[in-house]
mmCIF file of C-alpha atoms in Angstrom:
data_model
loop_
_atom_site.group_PDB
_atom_site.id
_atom_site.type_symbol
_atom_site.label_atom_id
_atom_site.label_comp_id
_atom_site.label_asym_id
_atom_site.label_seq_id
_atom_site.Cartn_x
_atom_site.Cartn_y
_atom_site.Cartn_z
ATOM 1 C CA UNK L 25 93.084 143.410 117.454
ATOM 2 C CA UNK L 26 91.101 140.519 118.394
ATOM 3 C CA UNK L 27 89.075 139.584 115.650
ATOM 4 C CA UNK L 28 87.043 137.026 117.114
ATOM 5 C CA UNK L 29 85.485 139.014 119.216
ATOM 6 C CA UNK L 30 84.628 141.600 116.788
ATOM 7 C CA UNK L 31 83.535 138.594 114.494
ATOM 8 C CA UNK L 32 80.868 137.336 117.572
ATOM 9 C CA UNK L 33 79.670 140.755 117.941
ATOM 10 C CA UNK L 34 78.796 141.534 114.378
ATOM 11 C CA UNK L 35 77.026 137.985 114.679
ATOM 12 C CA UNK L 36 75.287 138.865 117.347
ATOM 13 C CA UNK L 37 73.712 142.369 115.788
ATOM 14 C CA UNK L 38 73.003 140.463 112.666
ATOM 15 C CA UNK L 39 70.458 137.984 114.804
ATOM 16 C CA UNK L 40 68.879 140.926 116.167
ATOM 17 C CA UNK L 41 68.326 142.899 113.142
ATOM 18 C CA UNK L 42 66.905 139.750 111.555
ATOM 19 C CA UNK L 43 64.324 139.101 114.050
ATOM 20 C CA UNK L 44 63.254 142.418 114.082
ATOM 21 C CA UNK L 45 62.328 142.710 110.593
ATOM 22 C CA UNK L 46 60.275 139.503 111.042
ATOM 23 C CA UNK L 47 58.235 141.074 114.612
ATOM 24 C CA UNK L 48 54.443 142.691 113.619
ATOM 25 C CA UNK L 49 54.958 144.734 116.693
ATOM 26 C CA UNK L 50 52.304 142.362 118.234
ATOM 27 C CA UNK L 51 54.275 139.285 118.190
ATOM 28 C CA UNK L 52 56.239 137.128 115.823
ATOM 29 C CA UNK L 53 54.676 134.988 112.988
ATOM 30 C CA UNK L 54 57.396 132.672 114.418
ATOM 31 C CA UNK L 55 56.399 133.153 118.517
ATOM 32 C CA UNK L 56 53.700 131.052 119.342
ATOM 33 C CA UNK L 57 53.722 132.544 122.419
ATOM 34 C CA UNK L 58 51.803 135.275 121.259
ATOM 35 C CA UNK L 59 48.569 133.638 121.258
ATOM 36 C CA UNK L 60 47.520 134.652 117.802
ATOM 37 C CA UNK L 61 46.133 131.670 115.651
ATOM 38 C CA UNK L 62 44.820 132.283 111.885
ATOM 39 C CA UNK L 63 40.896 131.977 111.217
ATOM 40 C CA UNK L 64 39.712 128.923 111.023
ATOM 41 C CA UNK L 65 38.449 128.487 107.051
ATOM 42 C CA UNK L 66 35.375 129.407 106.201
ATOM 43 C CA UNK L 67 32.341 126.581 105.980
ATOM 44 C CA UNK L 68 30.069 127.348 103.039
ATOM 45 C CA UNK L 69 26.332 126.863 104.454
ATOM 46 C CA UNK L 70 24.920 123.120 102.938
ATOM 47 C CA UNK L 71 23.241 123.437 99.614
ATOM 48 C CA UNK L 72 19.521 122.636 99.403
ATOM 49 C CA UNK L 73 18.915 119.470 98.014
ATOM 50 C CA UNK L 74 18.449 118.830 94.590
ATOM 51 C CA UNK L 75 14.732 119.188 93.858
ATOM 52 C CA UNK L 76 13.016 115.563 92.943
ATOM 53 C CA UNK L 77 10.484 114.754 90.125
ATOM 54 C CA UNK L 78 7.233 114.554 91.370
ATOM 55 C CA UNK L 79 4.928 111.697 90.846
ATOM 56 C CA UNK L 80 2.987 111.314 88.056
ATOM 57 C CA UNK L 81 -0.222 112.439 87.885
ATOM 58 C CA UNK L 82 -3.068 109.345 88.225
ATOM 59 C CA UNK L 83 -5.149 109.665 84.977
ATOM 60 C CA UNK L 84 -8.853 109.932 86.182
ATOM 61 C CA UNK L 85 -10.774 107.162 86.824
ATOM 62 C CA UNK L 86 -12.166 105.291 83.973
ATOM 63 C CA UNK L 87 -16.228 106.256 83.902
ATOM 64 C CA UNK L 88 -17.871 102.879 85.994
ATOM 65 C CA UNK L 89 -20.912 103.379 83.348
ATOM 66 C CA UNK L 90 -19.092 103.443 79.880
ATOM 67 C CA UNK L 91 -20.577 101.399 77.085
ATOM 68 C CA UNK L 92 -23.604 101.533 74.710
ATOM 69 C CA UNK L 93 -26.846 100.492 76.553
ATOM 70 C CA UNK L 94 -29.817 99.909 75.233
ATOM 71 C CA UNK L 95 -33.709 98.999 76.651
ATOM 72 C CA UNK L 96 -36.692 101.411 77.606
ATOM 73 C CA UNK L 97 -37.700 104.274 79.038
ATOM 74 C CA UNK L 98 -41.232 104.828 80.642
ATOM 75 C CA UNK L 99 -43.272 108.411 80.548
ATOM 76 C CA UNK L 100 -44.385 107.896 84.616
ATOM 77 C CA UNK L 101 -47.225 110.280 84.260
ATOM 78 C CA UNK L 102 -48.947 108.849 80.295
ATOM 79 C CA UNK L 103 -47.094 105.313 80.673
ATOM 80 C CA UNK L 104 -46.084 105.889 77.076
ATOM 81 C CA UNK L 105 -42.831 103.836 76.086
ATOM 82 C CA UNK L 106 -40.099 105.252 74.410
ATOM 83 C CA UNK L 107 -37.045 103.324 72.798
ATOM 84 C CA UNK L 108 -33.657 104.427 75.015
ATOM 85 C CA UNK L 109 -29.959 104.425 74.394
ATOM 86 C CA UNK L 110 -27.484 105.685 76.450
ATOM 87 C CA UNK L 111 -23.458 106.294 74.867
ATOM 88 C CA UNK L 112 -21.130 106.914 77.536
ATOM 89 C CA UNK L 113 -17.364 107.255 77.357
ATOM 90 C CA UNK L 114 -14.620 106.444 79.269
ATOM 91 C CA UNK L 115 -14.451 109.926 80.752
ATOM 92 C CA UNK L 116 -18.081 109.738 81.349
ATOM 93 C CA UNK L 117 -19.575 111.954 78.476
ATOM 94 C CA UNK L 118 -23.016 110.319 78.305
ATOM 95 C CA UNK L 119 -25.909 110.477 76.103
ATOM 96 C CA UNK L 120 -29.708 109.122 76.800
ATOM 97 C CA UNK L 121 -31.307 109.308 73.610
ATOM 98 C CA UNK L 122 -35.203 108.548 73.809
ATOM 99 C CA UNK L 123 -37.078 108.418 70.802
ATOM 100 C CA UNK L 124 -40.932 107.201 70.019
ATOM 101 C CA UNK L 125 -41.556 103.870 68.223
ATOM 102 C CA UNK L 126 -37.217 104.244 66.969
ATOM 103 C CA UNK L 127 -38.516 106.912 64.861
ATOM 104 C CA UNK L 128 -38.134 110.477 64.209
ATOM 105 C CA UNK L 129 -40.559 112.858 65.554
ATOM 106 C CA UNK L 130 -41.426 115.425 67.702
ATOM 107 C CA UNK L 131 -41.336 113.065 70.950
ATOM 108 C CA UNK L 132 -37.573 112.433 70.326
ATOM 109 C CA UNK L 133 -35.172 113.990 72.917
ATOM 110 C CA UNK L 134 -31.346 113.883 74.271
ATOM 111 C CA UNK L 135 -30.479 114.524 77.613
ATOM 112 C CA UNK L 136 -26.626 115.019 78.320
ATOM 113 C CA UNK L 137 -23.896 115.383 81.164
ATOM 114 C CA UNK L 138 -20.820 114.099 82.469
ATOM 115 C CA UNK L 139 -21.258 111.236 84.863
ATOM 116 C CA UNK L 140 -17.653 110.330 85.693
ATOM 117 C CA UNK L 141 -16.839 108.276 87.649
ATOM 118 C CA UNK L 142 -18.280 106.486 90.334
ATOM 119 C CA UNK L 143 -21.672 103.846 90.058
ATOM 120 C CA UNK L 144 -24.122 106.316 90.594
ATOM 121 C CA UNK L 145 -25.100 110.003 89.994
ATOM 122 C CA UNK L 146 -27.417 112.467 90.740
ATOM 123 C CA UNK L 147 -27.859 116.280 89.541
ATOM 124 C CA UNK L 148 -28.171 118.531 87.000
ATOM 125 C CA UNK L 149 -28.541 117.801 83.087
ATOM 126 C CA UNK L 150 -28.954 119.418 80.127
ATOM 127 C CA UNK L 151 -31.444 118.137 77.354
ATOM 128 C CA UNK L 152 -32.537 119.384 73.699
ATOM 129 C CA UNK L 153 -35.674 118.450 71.710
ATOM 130 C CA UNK L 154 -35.142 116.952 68.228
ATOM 131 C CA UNK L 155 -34.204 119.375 65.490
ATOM 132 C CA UNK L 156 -35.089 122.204 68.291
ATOM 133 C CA UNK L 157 -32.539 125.219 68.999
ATOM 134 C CA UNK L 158 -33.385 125.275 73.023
ATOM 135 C CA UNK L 159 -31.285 124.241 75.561
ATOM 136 C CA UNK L 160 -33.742 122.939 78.087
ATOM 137 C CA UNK L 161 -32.736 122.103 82.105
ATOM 138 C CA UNK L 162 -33.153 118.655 83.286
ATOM 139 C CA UNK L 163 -31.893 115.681 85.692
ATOM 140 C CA UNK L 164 -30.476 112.555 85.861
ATOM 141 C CA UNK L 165 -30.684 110.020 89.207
ATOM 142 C CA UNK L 166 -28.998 106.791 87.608
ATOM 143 C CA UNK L 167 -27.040 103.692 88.687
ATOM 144 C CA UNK L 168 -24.658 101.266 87.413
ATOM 145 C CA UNK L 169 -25.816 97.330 89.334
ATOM 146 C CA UNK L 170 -26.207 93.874 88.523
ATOM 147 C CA UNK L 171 -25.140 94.753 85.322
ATOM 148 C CA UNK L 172 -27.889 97.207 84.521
ATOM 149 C CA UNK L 173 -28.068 101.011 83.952
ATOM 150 C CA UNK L 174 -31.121 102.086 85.718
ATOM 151 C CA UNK L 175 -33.046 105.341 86.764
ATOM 152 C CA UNK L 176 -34.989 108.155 86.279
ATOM 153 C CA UNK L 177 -34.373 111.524 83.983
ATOM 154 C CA UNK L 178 -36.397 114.482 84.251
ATOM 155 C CA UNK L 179 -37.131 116.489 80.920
ATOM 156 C CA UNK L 180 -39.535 119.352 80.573
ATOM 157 C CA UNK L 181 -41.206 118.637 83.786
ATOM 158 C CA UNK L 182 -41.853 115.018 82.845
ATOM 159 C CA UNK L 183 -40.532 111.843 84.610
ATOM 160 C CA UNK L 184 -38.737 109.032 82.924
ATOM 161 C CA UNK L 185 -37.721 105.707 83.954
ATOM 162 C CA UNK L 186 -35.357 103.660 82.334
ATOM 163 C CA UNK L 187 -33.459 100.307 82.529
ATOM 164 C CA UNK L 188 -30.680 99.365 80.016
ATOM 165 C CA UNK L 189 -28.850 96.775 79.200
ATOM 166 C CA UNK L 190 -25.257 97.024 78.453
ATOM 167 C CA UNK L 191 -24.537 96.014 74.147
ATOM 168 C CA UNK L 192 -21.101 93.557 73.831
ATOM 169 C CA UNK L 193 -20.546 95.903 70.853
ATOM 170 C CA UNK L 194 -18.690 98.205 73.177
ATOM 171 C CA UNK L 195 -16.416 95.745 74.380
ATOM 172 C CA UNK L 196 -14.916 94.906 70.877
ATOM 173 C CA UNK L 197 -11.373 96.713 69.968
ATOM 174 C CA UNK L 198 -11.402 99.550 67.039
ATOM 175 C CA UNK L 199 -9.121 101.248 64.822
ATOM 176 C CA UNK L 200 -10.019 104.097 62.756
ATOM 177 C CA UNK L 201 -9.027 101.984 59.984
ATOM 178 C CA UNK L 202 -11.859 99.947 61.327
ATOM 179 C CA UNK L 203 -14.051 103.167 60.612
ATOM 180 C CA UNK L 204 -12.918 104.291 57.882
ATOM 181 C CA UNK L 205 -15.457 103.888 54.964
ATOM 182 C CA UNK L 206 -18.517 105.878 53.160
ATOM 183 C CA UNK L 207 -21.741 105.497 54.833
ATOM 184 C CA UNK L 208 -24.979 106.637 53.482
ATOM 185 C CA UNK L 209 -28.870 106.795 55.207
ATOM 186 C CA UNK L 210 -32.097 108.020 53.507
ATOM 187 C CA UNK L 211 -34.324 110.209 55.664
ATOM 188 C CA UNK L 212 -38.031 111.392 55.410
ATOM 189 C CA UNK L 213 -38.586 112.830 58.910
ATOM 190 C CA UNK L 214 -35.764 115.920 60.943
ATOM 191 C CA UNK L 215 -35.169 117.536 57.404
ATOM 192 C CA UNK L 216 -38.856 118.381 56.230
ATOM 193 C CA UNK L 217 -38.445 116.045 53.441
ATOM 194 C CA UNK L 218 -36.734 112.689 51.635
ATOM 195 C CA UNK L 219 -33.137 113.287 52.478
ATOM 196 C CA UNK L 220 -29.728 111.349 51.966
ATOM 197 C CA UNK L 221 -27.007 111.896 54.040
ATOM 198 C CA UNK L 222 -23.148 110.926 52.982
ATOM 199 C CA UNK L 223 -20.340 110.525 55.497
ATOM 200 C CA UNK L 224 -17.013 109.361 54.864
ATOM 201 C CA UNK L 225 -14.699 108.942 57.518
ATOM 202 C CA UNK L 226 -10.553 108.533 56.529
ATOM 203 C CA UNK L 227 -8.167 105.863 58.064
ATOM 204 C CA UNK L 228 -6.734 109.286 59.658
ATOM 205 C CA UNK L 229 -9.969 110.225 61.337
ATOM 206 C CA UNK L 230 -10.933 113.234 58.814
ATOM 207 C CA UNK L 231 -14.514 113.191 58.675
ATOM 208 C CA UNK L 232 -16.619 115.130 55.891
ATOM 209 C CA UNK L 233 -20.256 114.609 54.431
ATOM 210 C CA UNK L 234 -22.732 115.947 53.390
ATOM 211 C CA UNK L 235 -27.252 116.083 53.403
ATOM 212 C CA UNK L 236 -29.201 116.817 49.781
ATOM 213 C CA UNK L 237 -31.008 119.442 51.552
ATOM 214 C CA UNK L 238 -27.834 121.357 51.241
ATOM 215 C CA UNK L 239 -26.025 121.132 54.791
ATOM 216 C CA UNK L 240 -22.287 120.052 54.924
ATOM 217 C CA UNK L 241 -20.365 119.280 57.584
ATOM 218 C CA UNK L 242 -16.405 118.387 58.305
ATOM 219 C CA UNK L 243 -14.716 117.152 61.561
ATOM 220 C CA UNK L 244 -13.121 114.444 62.723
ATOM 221 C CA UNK L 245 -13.585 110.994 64.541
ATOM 222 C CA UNK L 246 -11.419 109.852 67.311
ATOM 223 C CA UNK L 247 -10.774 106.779 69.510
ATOM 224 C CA UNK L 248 -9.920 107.691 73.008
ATOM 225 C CA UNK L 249 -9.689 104.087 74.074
ATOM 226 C CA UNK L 250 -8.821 101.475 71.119
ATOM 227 C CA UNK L 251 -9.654 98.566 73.880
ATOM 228 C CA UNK L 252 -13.517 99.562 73.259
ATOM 229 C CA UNK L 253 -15.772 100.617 70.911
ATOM 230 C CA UNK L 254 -16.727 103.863 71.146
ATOM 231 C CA UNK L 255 -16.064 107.144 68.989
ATOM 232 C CA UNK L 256 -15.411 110.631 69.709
ATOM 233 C CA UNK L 257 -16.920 113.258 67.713
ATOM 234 C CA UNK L 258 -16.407 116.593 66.524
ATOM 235 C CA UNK L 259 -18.175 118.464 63.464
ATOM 236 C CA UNK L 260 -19.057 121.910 61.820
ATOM 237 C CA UNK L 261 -22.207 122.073 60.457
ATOM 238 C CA UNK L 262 -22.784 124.926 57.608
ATOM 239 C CA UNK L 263 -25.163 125.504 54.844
ATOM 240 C CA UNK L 264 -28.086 124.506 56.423
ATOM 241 C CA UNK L 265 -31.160 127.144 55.646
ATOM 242 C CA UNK L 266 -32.993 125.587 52.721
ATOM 243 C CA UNK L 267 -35.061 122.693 51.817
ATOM 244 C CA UNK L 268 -35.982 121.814 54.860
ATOM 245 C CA UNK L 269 -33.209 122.872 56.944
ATOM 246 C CA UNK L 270 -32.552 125.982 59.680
ATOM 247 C CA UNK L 271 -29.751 128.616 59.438
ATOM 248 C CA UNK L 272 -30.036 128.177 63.443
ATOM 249 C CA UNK L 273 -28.707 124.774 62.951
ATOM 250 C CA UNK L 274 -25.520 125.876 61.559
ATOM 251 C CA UNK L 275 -22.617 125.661 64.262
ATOM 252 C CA UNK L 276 -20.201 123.014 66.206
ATOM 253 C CA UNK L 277 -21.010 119.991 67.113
ATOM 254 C CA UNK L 278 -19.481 117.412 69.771
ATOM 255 C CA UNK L 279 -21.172 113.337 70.291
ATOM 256 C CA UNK L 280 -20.420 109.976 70.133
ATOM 257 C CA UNK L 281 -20.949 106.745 68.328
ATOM 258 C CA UNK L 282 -20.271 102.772 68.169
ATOM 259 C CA UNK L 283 -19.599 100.914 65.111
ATOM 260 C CA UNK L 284 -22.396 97.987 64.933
ATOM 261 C CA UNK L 285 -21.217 94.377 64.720
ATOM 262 C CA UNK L 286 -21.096 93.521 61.238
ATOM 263 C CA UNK L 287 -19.028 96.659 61.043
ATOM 264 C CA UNK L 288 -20.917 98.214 58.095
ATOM 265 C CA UNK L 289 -23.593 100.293 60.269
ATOM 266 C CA UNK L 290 -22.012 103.441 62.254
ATOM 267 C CA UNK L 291 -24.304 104.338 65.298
ATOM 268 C CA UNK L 292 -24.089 108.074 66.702
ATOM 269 C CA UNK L 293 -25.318 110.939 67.524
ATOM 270 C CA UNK L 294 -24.174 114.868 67.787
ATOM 271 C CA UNK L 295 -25.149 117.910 70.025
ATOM 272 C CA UNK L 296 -25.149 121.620 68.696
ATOM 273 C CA UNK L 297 -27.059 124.128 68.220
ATOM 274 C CA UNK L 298 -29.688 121.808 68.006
ATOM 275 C CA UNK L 299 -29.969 117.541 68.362
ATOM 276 C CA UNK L 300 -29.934 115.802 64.681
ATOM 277 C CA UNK L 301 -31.352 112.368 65.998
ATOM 278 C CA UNK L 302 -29.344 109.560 66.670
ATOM 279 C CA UNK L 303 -28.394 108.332 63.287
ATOM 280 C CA UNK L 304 -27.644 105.168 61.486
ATOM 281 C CA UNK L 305 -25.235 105.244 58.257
ATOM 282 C CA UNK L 306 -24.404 102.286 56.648
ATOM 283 C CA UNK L 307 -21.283 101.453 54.314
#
């Protein structure tokens, strides 16, 4: 028997059976003849950016007419002067206050808007009578130049021209511990009769006080800018109804105020329900 043979042949059917199990019946994982290649991998799509911050926001513009001015104002149709003072903030929250002779009576008036925050402005106002419960329209045509604040207001259907001069109290730094102190004034006029009024304003800007007609009134006193002198404002009036005094009074109350050189008198004045006067207290 020739074994060699048989050996070769048995070789031979082993090869084929081999390749066989390895064929797809398409072509061989191992033929690159058969033109088959495997997908290329898949790309994932670019991601979006990562998002950015965006810019700050630019505060607003400091108010070009802040400071406490002072000078006259002129009634164009009697000619009748009246002392004026005008409180505006830094976010141009203003205040003309013009009173008769610097005294309280019935000639006394506010007249208030928000003039922020270039040199000059022109529209609509709104203005209250002293001690009076109506809110009464008016306007306001003013300018900031050559270091004056100048123009007209119109109140009631009366004309008023004014010219102001800016005070170098505003310019001076505060601190509430700066304010902070009891202040006292003694009035004869808004309140019907002789009445004291008490504030006393805390190092942390609590503010309480107090009239003998009865009224009361807590709030609190703020310094938006500590650069300048100027105060914010805000108070609850209550009690008020006796001696003197309205219930219609009674309410919330938002104004201003500077603190005098010599730091013992505290200048200001509140809008409500109706206009107390612009008021000096002194510590």
């Amino acid at each position: 028997m020739n074994t060699t043979g048989a050996q070769g042949l048995w070789l031979a059917a082993l090869a084929i059976a081999v390749l066989s199990a390895c064929s797809n019946g398409v072509g061989s994982v191992s033929d690159p003849a058969s033109g088959q290649q495997p997908p290329p991998p898949t790309v994932p799509p670019p991601s979006d950016p990562p998002p950015t911050n965006p810019p700050p926001t630019t505060p607003a513009s400091s108010s070009a007419m802040a400071g406490y001015w002072k000078g006259t104002a002129t009634e164009q149709a009697s000619g009748r002067a009246f002392d004026a003072v005008a409180l505006i903030d830094a976010e141009g929250n203003a205040q003309w206050q013009l009173t008769r002779d610097g005294v309280f009576n019935n000639d006394g008036f506010v007249v208030f808007a928000n003039v922020c925050c270039a040199a000059q402005f022109d529209d609509d106002a709104t203005g209250k009578n002293l001690g009076e419960t109506n809110t009464r329209d008016a306007t306001v045509t003013v300018e900031v130049a050559n270091n004056l604040l100048s123009g007209e207001l119109q109140f009631r259907r009366e004309q008023y021209r004014f010219s102001l001069n800016p005070s170098s109290d505003y310019n001076r730094a505060l601190a509430l511990a700066d304010l902070a102190g009891v202040y006292t004034r003694r009035d004869d006029t808004i309140f019907g009769e002789e009445v004291t009024l008490t504030m006393t304003i805390e190092s942390s800007g609590q503010l309480t006080g107090s009239y003998s007609n009865g009224c009361v009134f807590n709030g609190s006193a703020a310094i938006p800018d500590a650069s300048h002198n100027m105060v914010r404002l805000q108070i609850d009036l209550a009690n008020c109804g006796s001696r003197g005094s309205q219930k219609a009074w009674n309410g919330s109350y938002a104004g201003l105020g500077v603190l005098l050189s010599g730091d013992d008198i505290f200048y200001h004045s509140v809008i409500g329900p109706t206009w107390l006067g612009p008021q000096s207290v002194q510590r």
